[in-house]
XYZ file of C-alpha atoms in Angstrom:
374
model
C 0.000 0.000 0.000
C 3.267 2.237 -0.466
C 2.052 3.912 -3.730
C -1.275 4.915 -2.448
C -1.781 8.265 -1.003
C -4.024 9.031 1.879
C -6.703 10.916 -0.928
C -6.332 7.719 -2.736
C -7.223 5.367 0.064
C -10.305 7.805 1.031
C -11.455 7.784 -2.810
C -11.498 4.226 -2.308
C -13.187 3.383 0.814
C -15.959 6.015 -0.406
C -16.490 4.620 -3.826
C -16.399 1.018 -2.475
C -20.076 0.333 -0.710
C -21.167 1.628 -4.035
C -19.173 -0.391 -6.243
C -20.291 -3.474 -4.434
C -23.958 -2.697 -4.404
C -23.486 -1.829 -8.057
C -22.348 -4.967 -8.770
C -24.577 -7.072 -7.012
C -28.273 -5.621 -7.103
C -27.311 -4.395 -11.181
C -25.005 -6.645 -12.641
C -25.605 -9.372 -10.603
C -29.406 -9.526 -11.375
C -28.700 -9.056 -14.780
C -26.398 -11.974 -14.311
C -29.055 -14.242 -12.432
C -31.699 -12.943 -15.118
C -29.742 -13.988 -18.370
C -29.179 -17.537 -16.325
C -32.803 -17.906 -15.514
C -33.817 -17.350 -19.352
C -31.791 -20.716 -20.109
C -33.615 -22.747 -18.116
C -37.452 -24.097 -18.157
C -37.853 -22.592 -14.820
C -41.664 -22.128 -14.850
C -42.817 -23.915 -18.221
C -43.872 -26.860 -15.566
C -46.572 -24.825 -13.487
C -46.441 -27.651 -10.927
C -42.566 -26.494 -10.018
C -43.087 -22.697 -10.400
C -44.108 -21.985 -7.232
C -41.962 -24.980 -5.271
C -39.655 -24.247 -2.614
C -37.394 -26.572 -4.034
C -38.183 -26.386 -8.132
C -36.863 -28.685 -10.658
C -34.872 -26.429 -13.030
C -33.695 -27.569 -16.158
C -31.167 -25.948 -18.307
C -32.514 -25.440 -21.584
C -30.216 -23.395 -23.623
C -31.280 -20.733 -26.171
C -34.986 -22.812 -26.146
C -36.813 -19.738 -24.735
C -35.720 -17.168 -27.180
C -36.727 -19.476 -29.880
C -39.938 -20.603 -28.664
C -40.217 -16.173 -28.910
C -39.659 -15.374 -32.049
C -41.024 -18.864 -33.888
C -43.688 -20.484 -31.078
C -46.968 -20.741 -32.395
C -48.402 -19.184 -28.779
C -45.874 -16.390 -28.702
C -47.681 -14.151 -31.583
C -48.058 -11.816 -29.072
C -44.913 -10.937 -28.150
C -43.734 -10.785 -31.708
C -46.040 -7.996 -31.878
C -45.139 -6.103 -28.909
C -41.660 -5.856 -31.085
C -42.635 -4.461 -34.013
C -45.138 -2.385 -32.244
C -42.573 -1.339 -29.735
C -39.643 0.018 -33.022
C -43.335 1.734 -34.537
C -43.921 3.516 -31.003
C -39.729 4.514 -30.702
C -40.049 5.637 -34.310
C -42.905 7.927 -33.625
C -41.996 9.040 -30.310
C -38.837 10.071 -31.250
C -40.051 12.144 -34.526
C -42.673 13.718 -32.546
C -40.640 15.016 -29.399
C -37.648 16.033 -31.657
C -40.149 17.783 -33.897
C -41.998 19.555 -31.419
C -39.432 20.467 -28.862
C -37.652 22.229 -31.769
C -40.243 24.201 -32.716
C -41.250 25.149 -29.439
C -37.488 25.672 -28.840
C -37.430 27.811 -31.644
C -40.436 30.460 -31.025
C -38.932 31.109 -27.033
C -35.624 31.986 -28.576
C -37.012 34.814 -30.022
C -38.053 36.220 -26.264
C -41.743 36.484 -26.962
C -43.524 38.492 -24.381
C -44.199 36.358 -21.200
C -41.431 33.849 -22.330
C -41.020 32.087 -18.575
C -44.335 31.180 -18.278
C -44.748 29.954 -21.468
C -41.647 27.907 -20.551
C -42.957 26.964 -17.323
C -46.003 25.431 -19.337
C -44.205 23.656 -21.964
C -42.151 22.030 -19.359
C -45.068 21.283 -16.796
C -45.822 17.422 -18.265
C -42.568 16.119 -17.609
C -42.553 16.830 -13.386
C -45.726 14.228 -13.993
C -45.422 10.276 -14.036
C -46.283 8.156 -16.373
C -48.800 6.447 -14.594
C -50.819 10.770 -13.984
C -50.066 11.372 -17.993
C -51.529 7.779 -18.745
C -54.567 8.415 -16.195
C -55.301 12.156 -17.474
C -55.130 11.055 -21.369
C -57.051 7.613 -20.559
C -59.810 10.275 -19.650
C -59.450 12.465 -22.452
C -59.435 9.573 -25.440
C -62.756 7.776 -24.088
C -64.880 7.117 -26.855
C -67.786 8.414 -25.974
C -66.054 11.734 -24.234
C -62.585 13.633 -24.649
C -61.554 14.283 -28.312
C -63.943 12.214 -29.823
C -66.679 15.075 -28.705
C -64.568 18.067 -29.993
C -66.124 18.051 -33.195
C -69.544 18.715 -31.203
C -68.225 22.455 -30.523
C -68.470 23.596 -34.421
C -71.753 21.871 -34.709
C -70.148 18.508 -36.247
C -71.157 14.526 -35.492
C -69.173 13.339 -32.604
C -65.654 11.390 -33.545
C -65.873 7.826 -33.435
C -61.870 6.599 -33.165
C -61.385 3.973 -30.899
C -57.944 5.778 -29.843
C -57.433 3.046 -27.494
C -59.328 -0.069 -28.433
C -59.309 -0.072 -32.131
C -58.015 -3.565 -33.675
C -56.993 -1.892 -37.251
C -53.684 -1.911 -38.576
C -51.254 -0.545 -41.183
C -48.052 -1.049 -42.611
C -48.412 -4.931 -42.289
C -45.616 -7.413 -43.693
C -44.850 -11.172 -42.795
C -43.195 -11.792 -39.869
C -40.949 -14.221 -42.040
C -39.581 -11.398 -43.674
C -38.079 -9.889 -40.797
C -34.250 -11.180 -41.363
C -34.427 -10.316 -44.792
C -35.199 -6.387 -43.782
C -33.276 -6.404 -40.783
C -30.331 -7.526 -43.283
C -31.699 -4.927 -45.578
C -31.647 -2.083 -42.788
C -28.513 -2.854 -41.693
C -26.766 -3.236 -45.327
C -28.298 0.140 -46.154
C -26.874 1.495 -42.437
C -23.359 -0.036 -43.573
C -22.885 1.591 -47.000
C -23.686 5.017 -45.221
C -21.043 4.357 -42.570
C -18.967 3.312 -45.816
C -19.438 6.760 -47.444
C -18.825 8.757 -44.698
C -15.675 6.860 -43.486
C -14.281 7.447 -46.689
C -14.733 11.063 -47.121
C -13.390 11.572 -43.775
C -10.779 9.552 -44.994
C -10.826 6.169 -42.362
C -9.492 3.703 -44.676
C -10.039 1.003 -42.172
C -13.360 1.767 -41.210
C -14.031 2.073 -44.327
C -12.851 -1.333 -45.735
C -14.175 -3.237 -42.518
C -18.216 -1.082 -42.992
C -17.748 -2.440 -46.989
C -17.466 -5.932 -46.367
C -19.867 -6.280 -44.012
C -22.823 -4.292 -46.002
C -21.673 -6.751 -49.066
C -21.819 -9.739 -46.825
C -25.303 -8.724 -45.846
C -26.349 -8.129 -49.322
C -25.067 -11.319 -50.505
C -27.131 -12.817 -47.250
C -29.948 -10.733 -48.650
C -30.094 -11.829 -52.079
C -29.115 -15.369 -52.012
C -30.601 -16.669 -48.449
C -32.826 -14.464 -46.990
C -35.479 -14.770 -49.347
C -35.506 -18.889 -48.340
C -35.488 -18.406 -44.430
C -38.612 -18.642 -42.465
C -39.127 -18.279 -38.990
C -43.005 -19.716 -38.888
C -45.052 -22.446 -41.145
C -46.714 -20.001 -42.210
C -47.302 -16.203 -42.858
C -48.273 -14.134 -40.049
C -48.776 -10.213 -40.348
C -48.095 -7.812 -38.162
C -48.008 -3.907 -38.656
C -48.592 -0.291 -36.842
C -52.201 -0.662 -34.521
C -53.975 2.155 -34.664
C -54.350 2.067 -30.536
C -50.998 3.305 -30.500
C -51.837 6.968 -31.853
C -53.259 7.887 -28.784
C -50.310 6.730 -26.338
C -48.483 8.754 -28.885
C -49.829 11.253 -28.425
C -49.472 11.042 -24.650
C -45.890 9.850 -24.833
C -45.110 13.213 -26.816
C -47.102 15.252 -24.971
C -44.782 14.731 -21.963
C -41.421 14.553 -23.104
C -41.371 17.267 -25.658
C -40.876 19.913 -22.793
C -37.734 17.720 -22.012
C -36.834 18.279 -26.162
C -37.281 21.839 -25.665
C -35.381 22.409 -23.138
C -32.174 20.816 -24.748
C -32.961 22.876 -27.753
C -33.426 25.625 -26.104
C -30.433 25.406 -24.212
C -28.387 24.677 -27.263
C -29.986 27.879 -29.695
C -29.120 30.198 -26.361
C -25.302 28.618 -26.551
C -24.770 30.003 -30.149
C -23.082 32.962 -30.246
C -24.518 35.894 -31.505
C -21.406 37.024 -33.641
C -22.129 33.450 -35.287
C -25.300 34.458 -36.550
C -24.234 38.041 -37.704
C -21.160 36.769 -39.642
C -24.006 34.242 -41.571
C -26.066 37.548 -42.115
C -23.087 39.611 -43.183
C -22.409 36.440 -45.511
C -25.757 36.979 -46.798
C -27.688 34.146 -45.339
C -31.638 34.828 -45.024
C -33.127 33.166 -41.903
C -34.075 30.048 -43.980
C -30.544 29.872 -44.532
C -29.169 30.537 -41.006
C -31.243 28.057 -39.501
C -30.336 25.549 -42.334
C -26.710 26.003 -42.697
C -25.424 27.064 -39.356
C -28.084 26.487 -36.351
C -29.004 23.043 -37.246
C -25.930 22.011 -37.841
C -25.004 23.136 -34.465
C -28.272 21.257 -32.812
C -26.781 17.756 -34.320
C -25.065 16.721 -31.154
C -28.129 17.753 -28.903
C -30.594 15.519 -30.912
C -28.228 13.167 -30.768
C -28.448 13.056 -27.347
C -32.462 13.314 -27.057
C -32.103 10.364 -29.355
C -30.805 8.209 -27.047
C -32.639 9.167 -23.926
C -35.824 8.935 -25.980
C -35.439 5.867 -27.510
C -33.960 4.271 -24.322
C -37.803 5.445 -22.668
C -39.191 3.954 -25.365
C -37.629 0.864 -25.607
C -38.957 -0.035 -21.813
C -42.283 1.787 -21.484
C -44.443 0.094 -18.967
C -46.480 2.490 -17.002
C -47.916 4.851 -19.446
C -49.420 1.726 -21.214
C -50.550 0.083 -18.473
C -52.493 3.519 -17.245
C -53.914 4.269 -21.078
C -54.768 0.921 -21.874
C -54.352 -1.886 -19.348
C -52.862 -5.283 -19.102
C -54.964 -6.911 -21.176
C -55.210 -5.316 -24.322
C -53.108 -7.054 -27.198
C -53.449 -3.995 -29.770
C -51.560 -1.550 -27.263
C -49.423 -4.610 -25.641
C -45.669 -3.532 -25.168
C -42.438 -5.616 -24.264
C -42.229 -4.423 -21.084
C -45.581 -5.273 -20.119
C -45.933 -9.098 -21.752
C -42.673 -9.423 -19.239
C -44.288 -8.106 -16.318
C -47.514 -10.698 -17.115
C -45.552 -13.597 -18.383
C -43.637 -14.005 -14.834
C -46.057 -13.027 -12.083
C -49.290 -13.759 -13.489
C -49.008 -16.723 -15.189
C -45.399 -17.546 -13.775
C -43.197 -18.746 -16.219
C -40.379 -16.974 -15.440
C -38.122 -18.839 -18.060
C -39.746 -16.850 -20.551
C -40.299 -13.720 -18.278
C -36.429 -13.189 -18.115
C -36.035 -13.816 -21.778
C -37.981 -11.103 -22.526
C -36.049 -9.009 -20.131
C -32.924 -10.092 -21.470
C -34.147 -9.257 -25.454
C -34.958 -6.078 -24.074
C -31.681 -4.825 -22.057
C -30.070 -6.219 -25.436
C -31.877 -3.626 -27.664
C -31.643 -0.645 -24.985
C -27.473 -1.906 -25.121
C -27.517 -1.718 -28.926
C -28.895 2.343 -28.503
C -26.807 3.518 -25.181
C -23.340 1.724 -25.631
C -22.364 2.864 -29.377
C -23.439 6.736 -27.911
C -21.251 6.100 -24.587
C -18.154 4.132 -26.344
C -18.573 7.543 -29.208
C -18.886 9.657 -25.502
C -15.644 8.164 -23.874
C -13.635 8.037 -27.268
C -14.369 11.823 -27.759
C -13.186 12.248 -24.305
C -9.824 10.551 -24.818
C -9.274 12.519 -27.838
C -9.593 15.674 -25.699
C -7.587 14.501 -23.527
């Protein structure tokens, strides 16, 4: 203990407890969860409950029985309706944080309280937003009756029970568009690694987008995950927790881009004027540009909420309804109301794998920026 200073030895003693709690109630659950997802640990409803249960190690049986069981149609839902939901909740708080971002930065008269209200619906939870807007989207009350103020026939959307859908497509076909997203993802990496002049990034983002078109072209077509076709797309009963999702977070949006148009300097913006920029082309060529790393950011917090939203669903919609059924909430059902927890944990595990696949590329991009710097 010769090379350790007395600061050192505090910074450790202090940073311990938490370290060690850390690491067993996070990492250590996540641990125990992925283990629990490899065995049949509940799929016999006789040893669920047992103080001493049979538990069988079953490999990567769970996932599969997921993604190609004939009783898991569900879930395989939830999935597509959960990247529909990130899509739109994304596109809608970006887009409307900006633009209420955009009118307060030109100080309009009574600016902080209009600021105070934009930011109001994020100090609520999930569960208040979902009750308030369960209210509101009734069928027989909220929106639907708006049309009765100009005179017009009441609306008739089921905003949270309707059983349409759009955008449908096979699940069978999903490798062959994930392989198609991700080829198409590749080539763009490609391009830009090679104007910035990576050769090796460049080279190693090639071969793997021509790997994955060759997959595409030659394979994919032939691969099928079920016996037969089975079509899922966009529920309509999603519009309205949507709408709710945005209507909270896009204060959060605002303030980010708010912060971020206040950080611009204001020489910046005369130099573009002097340049002869109009405002189209201020906001075009130099804001924006400027706002990239803060949507970035709103990005990945964003799709990280959306990715595990539980509360707001169950509020809206309940447990029970398949059109507005999430991830997050098939988990919660799967293990402690009909107690397979097998499958439960799977479900947990698929989903801490697609909120890794958003947060680490940001934070290994975060921490290599960092080293640069320093």
């Amino acid at each position: 203990m010769k090379g350790l200073s007395k600061d050192r030895l505090w910074s450790i003693a202090v940073l311990a407890p938490s370290i060690i709690l850390i690491a067993v109630f996070v990492y250590g659950f996540i641990a125990r969860s992925v283990y629990v997802s490899m065995t049949d640990w509940g799929n016999d409803p006789a040893q669920a409950l047992a103080l001493d249960p049979i538990i069988r190690w079953v490999g990567l049986a769970n996932y599969q029985e997921l993604f190609s069981g004939f009783l898991q149609g569900r879930f395989r839902q939830e999935m597509i309706s959960t990247i529909f939901f990130t899509i739109f909740f994304i596109l809608g708080c970006l887009g409307l944080g900006l633009g209420l971002a955009l009118i307060l930065d030109r100080n309009p008269k009574g600016e902080g309280l209009w600021r105070t209200i934009f930011l109001f619906p994020m100090s609520l939870s999930f569960i208040v937003t979902g009750t308030i807007w369960r209210w509101m989207l009734q069928p027989q009350g909220g929106l639907n009756q708006a049309p009765t103020l100009f005179g017009a026939q009441p609306g008739t959307f089921g905003w949270l029970s309707s059983s349409d859908a759009i955008l449908k497509f096979d699940w069978n076909k999903l490798p062959l568009l994930t392989a198609s997203v991700v080829g198409i993802v590749l080539i763009v990496m490609a391009v830009r690694a090679a104007r910035s002049g990576d050769r090796t990034r460049t080279v190693v983002a090639a071969v793997c987008a021509a790997i994955l078109i060759v997959w595409a072209l030659l394979i994919g077509p032939n691969v099928k995950m079920l016996p037969a076709p089975e079509l899922h797309g966009f529920n309509l009963a999603l519009i309205g927790i949507i709408i709710a999702a945005v209507w909270q977070m896009s204060g959060y949006t605002m303030a980010l881009y708010l912060a971020g148009l206040r950080g611009i300097p204001e020489e910046l913006r005369e130099a573009a004027k002097v340049d002869g920029a109009n405002d189209l082309g201020l906001y075009r060529h130099v804001i924006f540009p400027l706002l990239a790393p803060i949507s970035l950011s709103a990005m990945i917090v964003l799709g990280h909420i959306s990715l595990k939203i539980f509360d707001l669903v169950y509020a809206m919609a309940g447990p029970d309804n398949v059109a507005t059924s999430v991830p997050a909430l098939n988990m919660y059902l799967t293990s402690f109301r009909q107690n397979q927890f097998s499958l439960g944990a799977a479900i947990g595990t698929i989903l801490l794998i697609l909120v890794a696949f958003v947060i680490v590329p940001y934070l290994a991009s975060q921490f290599k920026q960092e080293d640069g710097h320093a």
